Amino acid sequence: MEQRLSTVTCQTTARLSAPKGPPLPLRAELHYRVADPYAVRLTLGPSTGPVTTWTFARELLAEGLRRPVGPGDVMVVPRYCHHPHSICIVLSNLDGTALIELAAAQVDAFLQQTAALVPFGTESDHLDVDGAITALMGRSH
């Protein structure tokens, strides 16, 4: 029996741009689940303590490797501050804005692994629409 992977995780260190002073290192994890094929999750936090998770479109992250994208709460900018080997993910909410710098090669490798599970453009083939409707209706299979 062939067992297929259903998640991809990339653990790395991000740099949080501080208004004054050098960027601060921050633990980061990119996570992808086949069960939610359009989305990636970025979890950020110190090595100990509370974490924050942002969920946004996988396509946004992929496009952001090539050009600035995302006019909303999440923006992705390649070659952040003229660093050719990084991208910046700009996260905004009512409390403010955070600039998170990640290594572009790690993000690209993560996206290639997600595409091996769910090729771009085939996400809808992996949605469990019946399961979602059942969950919304409050019934079990």
Backbone as JSON, one array per atom type, in Angstrom:
{
  "sequence": "MEQRLSTVTCQTTARLSAPKGPPLPLRAELHYRVADPYAVRLTLGPSTGPVTTWTFARELLAEGLRRPVGPGDVMVVPRYCHHPHSICIVLSNLDGTALIELAAAQVDAFLQQTAALVPFGTESDHLDVDGAITALMGRSH",
  "N": [[0.85, -1.17, 0.0], [0.64, 2.15, -0.91], [1.61, 4.99, 0.78], [0.79, 8.3, 0.92], [2.3, 11.46, 1.4], [0.86, 14.13, 3.28], [1.37, 16.62, 4.2], [3.59, 19.46, 4.25], [6.38, 20.85, 5.76], [8.43, 23.56, 6.68], [10.96, 24.52, 8.63], [12.58, 27.35, 9.86], [14.73, 30.22, 10.34], [13.59, 33.42, 10.65], [13.9, 36.95, 9.94], [12.92, 39.63, 11.78], [12.14, 42.82, 10.96], [13.12, 45.59, 12.71], [11.99, 48.8, 13.87], [13.99, 50.47, 14.85], [17.34, 49.77, 14.91], [19.08, 46.59, 14.37], [17.76, 43.79, 12.38], [15.71, 41.36, 14.07], [16.24, 37.99, 15.05], [13.91, 35.36, 14.5], [11.94, 32.56, 15.21], [10.54, 30.59, 12.66], [7.97, 28.93, 10.82], [6.9, 27.42, 7.93], [3.98, 25.96, 6.71], [2.1, 23.47, 5.04], [-0.9, 21.91, 4.01], [-2.43, 19.22, 2.36], [-5.14, 18.91, 2.67], [-6.07, 21.49, 2.82], [-5.69, 22.95, 0.26], [-5.22, 25.43, -1.02], [-3.94, 27.12, 0.72], [-1.21, 28.38, 2.75], [0.51, 28.27, 5.86], [2.07, 30.48, 8.06], [3.94, 30.39, 10.83], [5.06, 32.21, 13.53], [7.36, 33.06, 16.11], [9.01, 33.38, 19.33], [11.68, 31.21, 20.55], [10.73, 30.1, 22.88], [7.56, 30.5, 24.27], [4.57, 32.39, 23.31], [3.12, 31.97, 20.02], [2.4, 33.24, 16.73], [0.15, 32.73, 14.1], [-0.24, 33.07, 10.67], [-2.39, 32.77, 7.92], [-2.42, 32.37, 4.49], [-2.68, 32.72, 0.87], [-1.21, 30.17, -1.07], [-0.47, 30.65, -3.69], [0.02, 33.39, -3.6], [2.41, 33.51, -2.12], [4.08, 32.13, -3.89], [4.01, 33.78, -6.22], [5.13, 36.03, -5.09], [7.83, 35.46, -4.97], [8.76, 36.32, -7.37], [7.75, 38.87, -7.99], [6.46, 41.92, -6.47], [3.53, 41.37, -4.59], [0.1, 41.29, -3.37], [-2.07, 43.24, -2.17], [-3.33, 43.44, 0.3], [-3.79, 42.36, 3.68], [-1.58, 40.75, 3.75], [1.45, 40.96, 2.18], [3.91, 40.17, -0.28], [7.26, 40.56, -1.04], [9.86, 40.38, -3.33], [13.48, 40.1, -3.18], [14.07, 41.74, -0.94], [14.93, 44.87, 0.37], [16.99, 45.08, -1.45], [18.33, 42.71, -1.12], [19.32, 40.02, -2.75], [18.79, 37.39, -2.17], [16.6, 37.01, -0.57], [13.18, 37.25, 0.62], [10.49, 39.39, 1.54], [7.88, 39.25, 3.78], [5.13, 41.06, 4.39], [3.16, 41.72, 7.03], [0.05, 42.82, 8.08], [-2.2, 44.24, 10.45], [-4.81, 45.48, 12.61], [-3.28, 46.24, 14.77], [-0.8, 46.94, 13.81], [2.12, 46.74, 11.64], [4.25, 44.17, 10.47], [7.45, 43.31, 9.27], [8.75, 40.6, 7.79], [11.56, 38.83, 7.06], [12.66, 36.29, 4.91], [14.67, 33.53, 3.75], [14.91, 33.29, 0.32], [15.54, 30.97, -1.15], [14.84, 28.88, 0.6], [12.09, 29.27, 0.82], [11.35, 28.86, -1.84], [12.11, 26.15, -2.17], [10.35, 24.97, -0.32], [7.89, 25.6, -1.58], [8.19, 24.12, -3.94], [8.1, 21.55, -2.9], [5.45, 21.54, -1.97], [4.14, 21.72, -4.39], [4.78, 19.28, -5.48], [3.1, 17.64, -4.06], [0.54, 18.78, -4.51], [0.0, 19.95, -7.5], [0.29, 23.28, -8.79], [-2.69, 24.88, -9.77], [-4.26, 22.63, -9.65], [-5.58, 22.54, -7.29], [-8.35, 22.5, -6.64], [-9.08, 19.9, -7.17], [-8.41, 18.57, -4.91], [-10.03, 19.24, -2.85], [-12.34, 18.51, -0.28], [-15.34, 18.7, -0.77], [-17.84, 17.55, -0.15], [-17.35, 16.69, 2.48], [-16.94, 19.16, 3.72], [-19.45, 20.37, 3.41], [-21.0, 18.6, 4.88], [-19.87, 19.01, 7.42], [-20.61, 21.68, 7.82], [-23.33, 21.38, 7.97], [-23.56, 20.04, 10.29], [-23.57, 17.3, 10.57], [-22.44, 13.85, 10.67], [-20.41, 11.66, 8.61]],
  "CA": [[0.0, 0.0, 0.0], [1.41, 3.38, -0.99], [1.12, 6.04, 1.67], [1.19, 9.58, 0.36], [2.42, 12.55, 2.35], [-0.24, 15.09, 3.19], [1.81, 17.92, 4.69], [4.97, 19.9, 4.04], [6.76, 21.83, 6.78], [9.77, 24.13, 6.56], [11.34, 25.29, 9.82], [13.69, 28.23, 9.53], [14.84, 31.43, 11.14], [13.25, 34.64, 9.92], [14.38, 38.18, 10.57], [11.87, 40.63, 11.97], [12.72, 44.15, 10.85], [12.77, 46.47, 13.83], [12.04, 50.2, 13.45], [15.31, 51.0, 15.21], [18.28, 48.7, 15.2], [19.19, 45.5, 13.39], [16.66, 42.82, 12.39], [15.72, 40.41, 15.17], [15.95, 36.62, 14.62], [12.62, 34.87, 14.95], [11.63, 31.2, 14.75], [9.47, 30.61, 11.67], [7.62, 27.64, 10.21], [5.92, 27.39, 6.84], [3.27, 24.68, 6.78], [1.12, 23.26, 3.97], [-1.68, 20.67, 4.15], [-3.21, 18.87, 1.18], [-6.56, 19.1, 3.0], [-6.35, 22.92, 2.62], [-4.7, 23.06, -0.81], [-4.95, 26.79, -1.49], [-3.37, 27.93, 1.79], [-0.02, 28.08, 3.53], [0.5, 28.9, 7.17], [3.36, 30.96, 8.55], [3.91, 30.51, 12.28], [6.21, 32.99, 14.0], [7.43, 33.26, 17.55], [10.31, 33.11, 19.97], [11.91, 29.77, 20.78], [9.79, 29.73, 23.94], [6.52, 31.52, 24.4], [3.45, 32.35, 22.37], [3.38, 32.1, 18.59], [1.35, 33.82, 15.91], [0.05, 32.05, 12.81], [-0.92, 33.76, 9.58], [-2.77, 31.89, 6.83], [-2.61, 33.13, 3.26], [-2.7, 31.92, -0.35], [0.05, 29.6, -1.56], [-0.16, 31.35, -4.93], [0.59, 34.68, -3.21], [3.8, 33.26, -1.76], [4.81, 31.76, -5.12], [4.15, 34.99, -7.05], [6.0, 36.95, -4.37], [9.23, 35.17, -5.26], [9.12, 36.96, -8.64], [7.36, 40.28, -8.06], [5.65, 42.31, -5.31], [2.11, 41.02, -4.69], [-0.69, 41.26, -2.15], [-2.45, 44.57, -1.7], [-4.16, 43.34, 1.5], [-3.13, 42.18, 4.98], [-0.32, 40.04, 3.52], [2.16, 41.32, 0.94], [5.19, 39.48, -0.42], [8.15, 41.38, -1.87], [11.14, 39.71, -3.57], [14.73, 40.87, -3.08], [13.81, 42.75, 0.09], [16.05, 45.8, 0.63], [18.04, 44.76, -2.42], [18.98, 41.45, -0.79], [18.84, 39.16, -3.82], [18.51, 36.02, -1.72], [15.55, 37.02, 0.45], [11.88, 37.85, 0.35], [9.9, 40.01, 2.72], [6.45, 39.09, 3.94], [4.64, 42.19, 5.17], [1.92, 41.31, 7.7], [-0.61, 44.0, 8.65], [-3.5, 44.13, 11.09], [-5.16, 46.72, 13.3], [-2.24, 46.58, 15.75], [0.41, 47.45, 13.16], [2.7, 46.03, 10.51], [5.51, 43.48, 10.72], [8.2, 42.93, 8.08], [9.41, 39.34, 8.07], [12.46, 38.47, 5.97], [12.96, 34.86, 4.82], [15.56, 33.14, 2.66], [14.13, 32.95, -0.87], [15.8, 29.58, -1.54], [14.05, 28.0, 1.46], [10.68, 29.42, 0.43], [11.21, 28.2, -3.14], [12.15, 24.69, -1.93], [9.08, 24.64, 0.33], [6.83, 25.64, -2.6], [8.38, 22.98, -4.84], [7.59, 20.37, -2.2], [3.98, 21.59, -1.97], [3.7, 21.45, -5.77], [4.9, 17.83, -5.7], [1.88, 17.05, -3.49], [-0.62, 19.36, -5.2], [0.5, 20.88, -8.51], [-0.45, 24.54, -8.92], [-3.78, 24.78, -10.73], [-5.08, 21.43, -9.4], [-6.02, 22.58, -5.89], [-9.76, 22.15, -6.49], [-9.19, 18.44, -7.21], [-8.07, 18.03, -3.6], [-10.99, 19.73, -1.86], [-13.39, 17.58, 0.15], [-16.54, 19.54, -0.73], [-18.88, 16.83, 0.59], [-17.0, 16.75, 3.89], [-17.16, 20.54, 4.2], [-20.9, 20.58, 3.5], [-21.46, 17.8, 6.03], [-19.44, 19.71, 8.64], [-21.44, 22.87, 7.96], [-24.68, 20.94, 8.31], [-23.52, 19.46, 11.64], [-23.79, 15.84, 10.51], [-21.25, 13.05, 10.41], [-20.54, 10.78, 7.43]],
  "C": [[0.9, 1.24, 0.0], [0.79, 4.42, -0.07], [1.67, 7.36, 1.15], [1.26, 10.63, 1.47], [1.26, 13.51, 2.19], [0.13, 16.46, 3.73], [3.25, 18.19, 4.29], [5.24, 20.97, 5.1], [8.2, 22.27, 6.53], [10.03, 24.97, 7.8], [12.59, 26.08, 9.5], [13.77, 29.37, 10.54], [14.54, 32.62, 10.24], [13.93, 35.81, 10.61], [13.23, 39.16, 10.59], [12.54, 42.0, 11.93], [12.2, 45.02, 11.98], [12.87, 47.92, 13.36], [13.4, 50.85, 13.74], [16.21, 49.82, 15.53], [18.26, 47.61, 14.14], [17.97, 44.58, 13.45], [16.84, 41.81, 13.53], [15.44, 39.01, 14.65], [14.66, 36.13, 15.26], [12.4, 33.47, 14.39], [10.44, 31.28, 13.8], [9.23, 29.2, 11.14], [6.59, 27.88, 9.13], [5.29, 26.01, 6.84], [2.2, 24.63, 5.69], [0.43, 21.93, 4.2], [-2.47, 20.43, 2.87], [-4.69, 19.1, 1.43], [-7.01, 20.56, 2.85], [-5.43, 23.41, 1.5], [-4.37, 24.46, -1.3], [-4.1, 27.59, -0.5], [-2.02, 27.44, 2.27], [-0.16, 28.8, 4.86], [1.93, 29.29, 7.53], [3.21, 31.19, 10.04], [5.2, 31.16, 12.73], [6.19, 33.09, 15.51], [8.82, 33.03, 18.08], [10.47, 31.62, 20.2], [11.07, 29.24, 21.93], [8.78, 30.86, 24.05], [5.47, 31.42, 23.32], [3.89, 32.55, 20.92], [2.17, 32.75, 17.92], [1.34, 33.08, 14.59], [-0.78, 32.89, 11.86], [-1.2, 32.74, 8.49], [-3.03, 32.76, 5.61], [-2.42, 32.21, 2.06], [-1.3, 31.43, -0.74], [0.49, 30.32, -2.83], [0.47, 32.72, -4.65], [2.08, 34.53, -2.88], [4.64, 32.94, -3.0], [5.04, 32.98, -6.02], [5.14, 35.96, -6.42], [7.48, 36.65, -4.51], [9.71, 35.92, -6.49], [8.83, 38.45, -8.68], [6.55, 40.63, -6.82], [4.17, 42.0, -5.55], [1.44, 41.17, -3.33], [-1.07, 42.61, -1.61], [-3.28, 44.56, -0.41], [-3.34, 43.22, 2.77], [-1.78, 41.47, 4.86], [0.23, 40.47, 2.17], [3.47, 40.55, 0.92], [6.02, 40.26, -1.43], [9.47, 40.63, -2.07], [12.31, 40.67, -3.38], [14.58, 42.04, -2.11], [15.07, 43.56, 0.38], [17.27, 45.46, -0.23], [18.87, 43.54, -2.01], [18.49, 40.42, -1.8], [18.43, 37.76, -3.37], [17.42, 35.97, -0.66], [14.24, 37.54, -0.11], [11.4, 38.46, 1.66], [8.4, 39.74, 2.69], [6.0, 40.2, 4.89], [3.27, 41.8, 5.71], [1.31, 42.52, 8.38], [-1.92, 43.61, 9.3], [-3.77, 45.43, 11.82], [-4.1, 47.17, 14.29], [-0.97, 47.13, 15.11], [0.86, 46.56, 12.03], [4.02, 45.4, 10.92], [6.14, 43.11, 9.39], [9.05, 41.73, 8.43], [10.26, 38.96, 6.86], [12.8, 36.99, 6.06], [13.91, 34.61, 3.66], [14.72, 32.67, 1.48], [14.32, 31.5, -1.28], [14.99, 28.61, -0.69], [12.58, 28.07, 1.11], [10.43, 28.71, -0.89], [11.21, 26.68, -2.98], [10.86, 24.21, -1.28], [7.96, 24.59, -0.71], [6.97, 24.5, -3.6], [7.87, 21.7, -4.2], [6.06, 20.37, -2.17], [3.45, 21.25, -3.36], [3.84, 19.97, -6.12], [3.68, 17.1, -5.14], [0.64, 17.48, -4.25], [-0.08, 20.35, -6.23], [-0.37, 22.15, -8.55], [-1.49, 24.39, -10.02], [-4.68, 23.57, -10.52], [-5.65, 21.41, -7.99], [-7.47, 22.12, -5.72], [-9.99, 20.64, -6.54], [-8.98, 17.81, -5.83], [-8.99, 18.51, -2.49], [-12.01, 18.65, -1.55], [-14.67, 18.39, 0.34], [-17.64, 18.85, 0.06], [-18.62, 16.87, 2.09], [-17.24, 18.13, 4.49], [-18.65, 20.82, 4.36], [-21.46, 19.82, 4.7], [-21.09, 18.49, 7.34], [-20.29, 20.95, 8.88], [-22.86, 22.52, 8.41], [-24.73, 20.3, 9.71], [-23.8, 17.98, 11.67], [-22.47, 15.14, 10.32], [-21.51, 12.17, 9.21], [-21.26, 9.52, 7.78]]
}
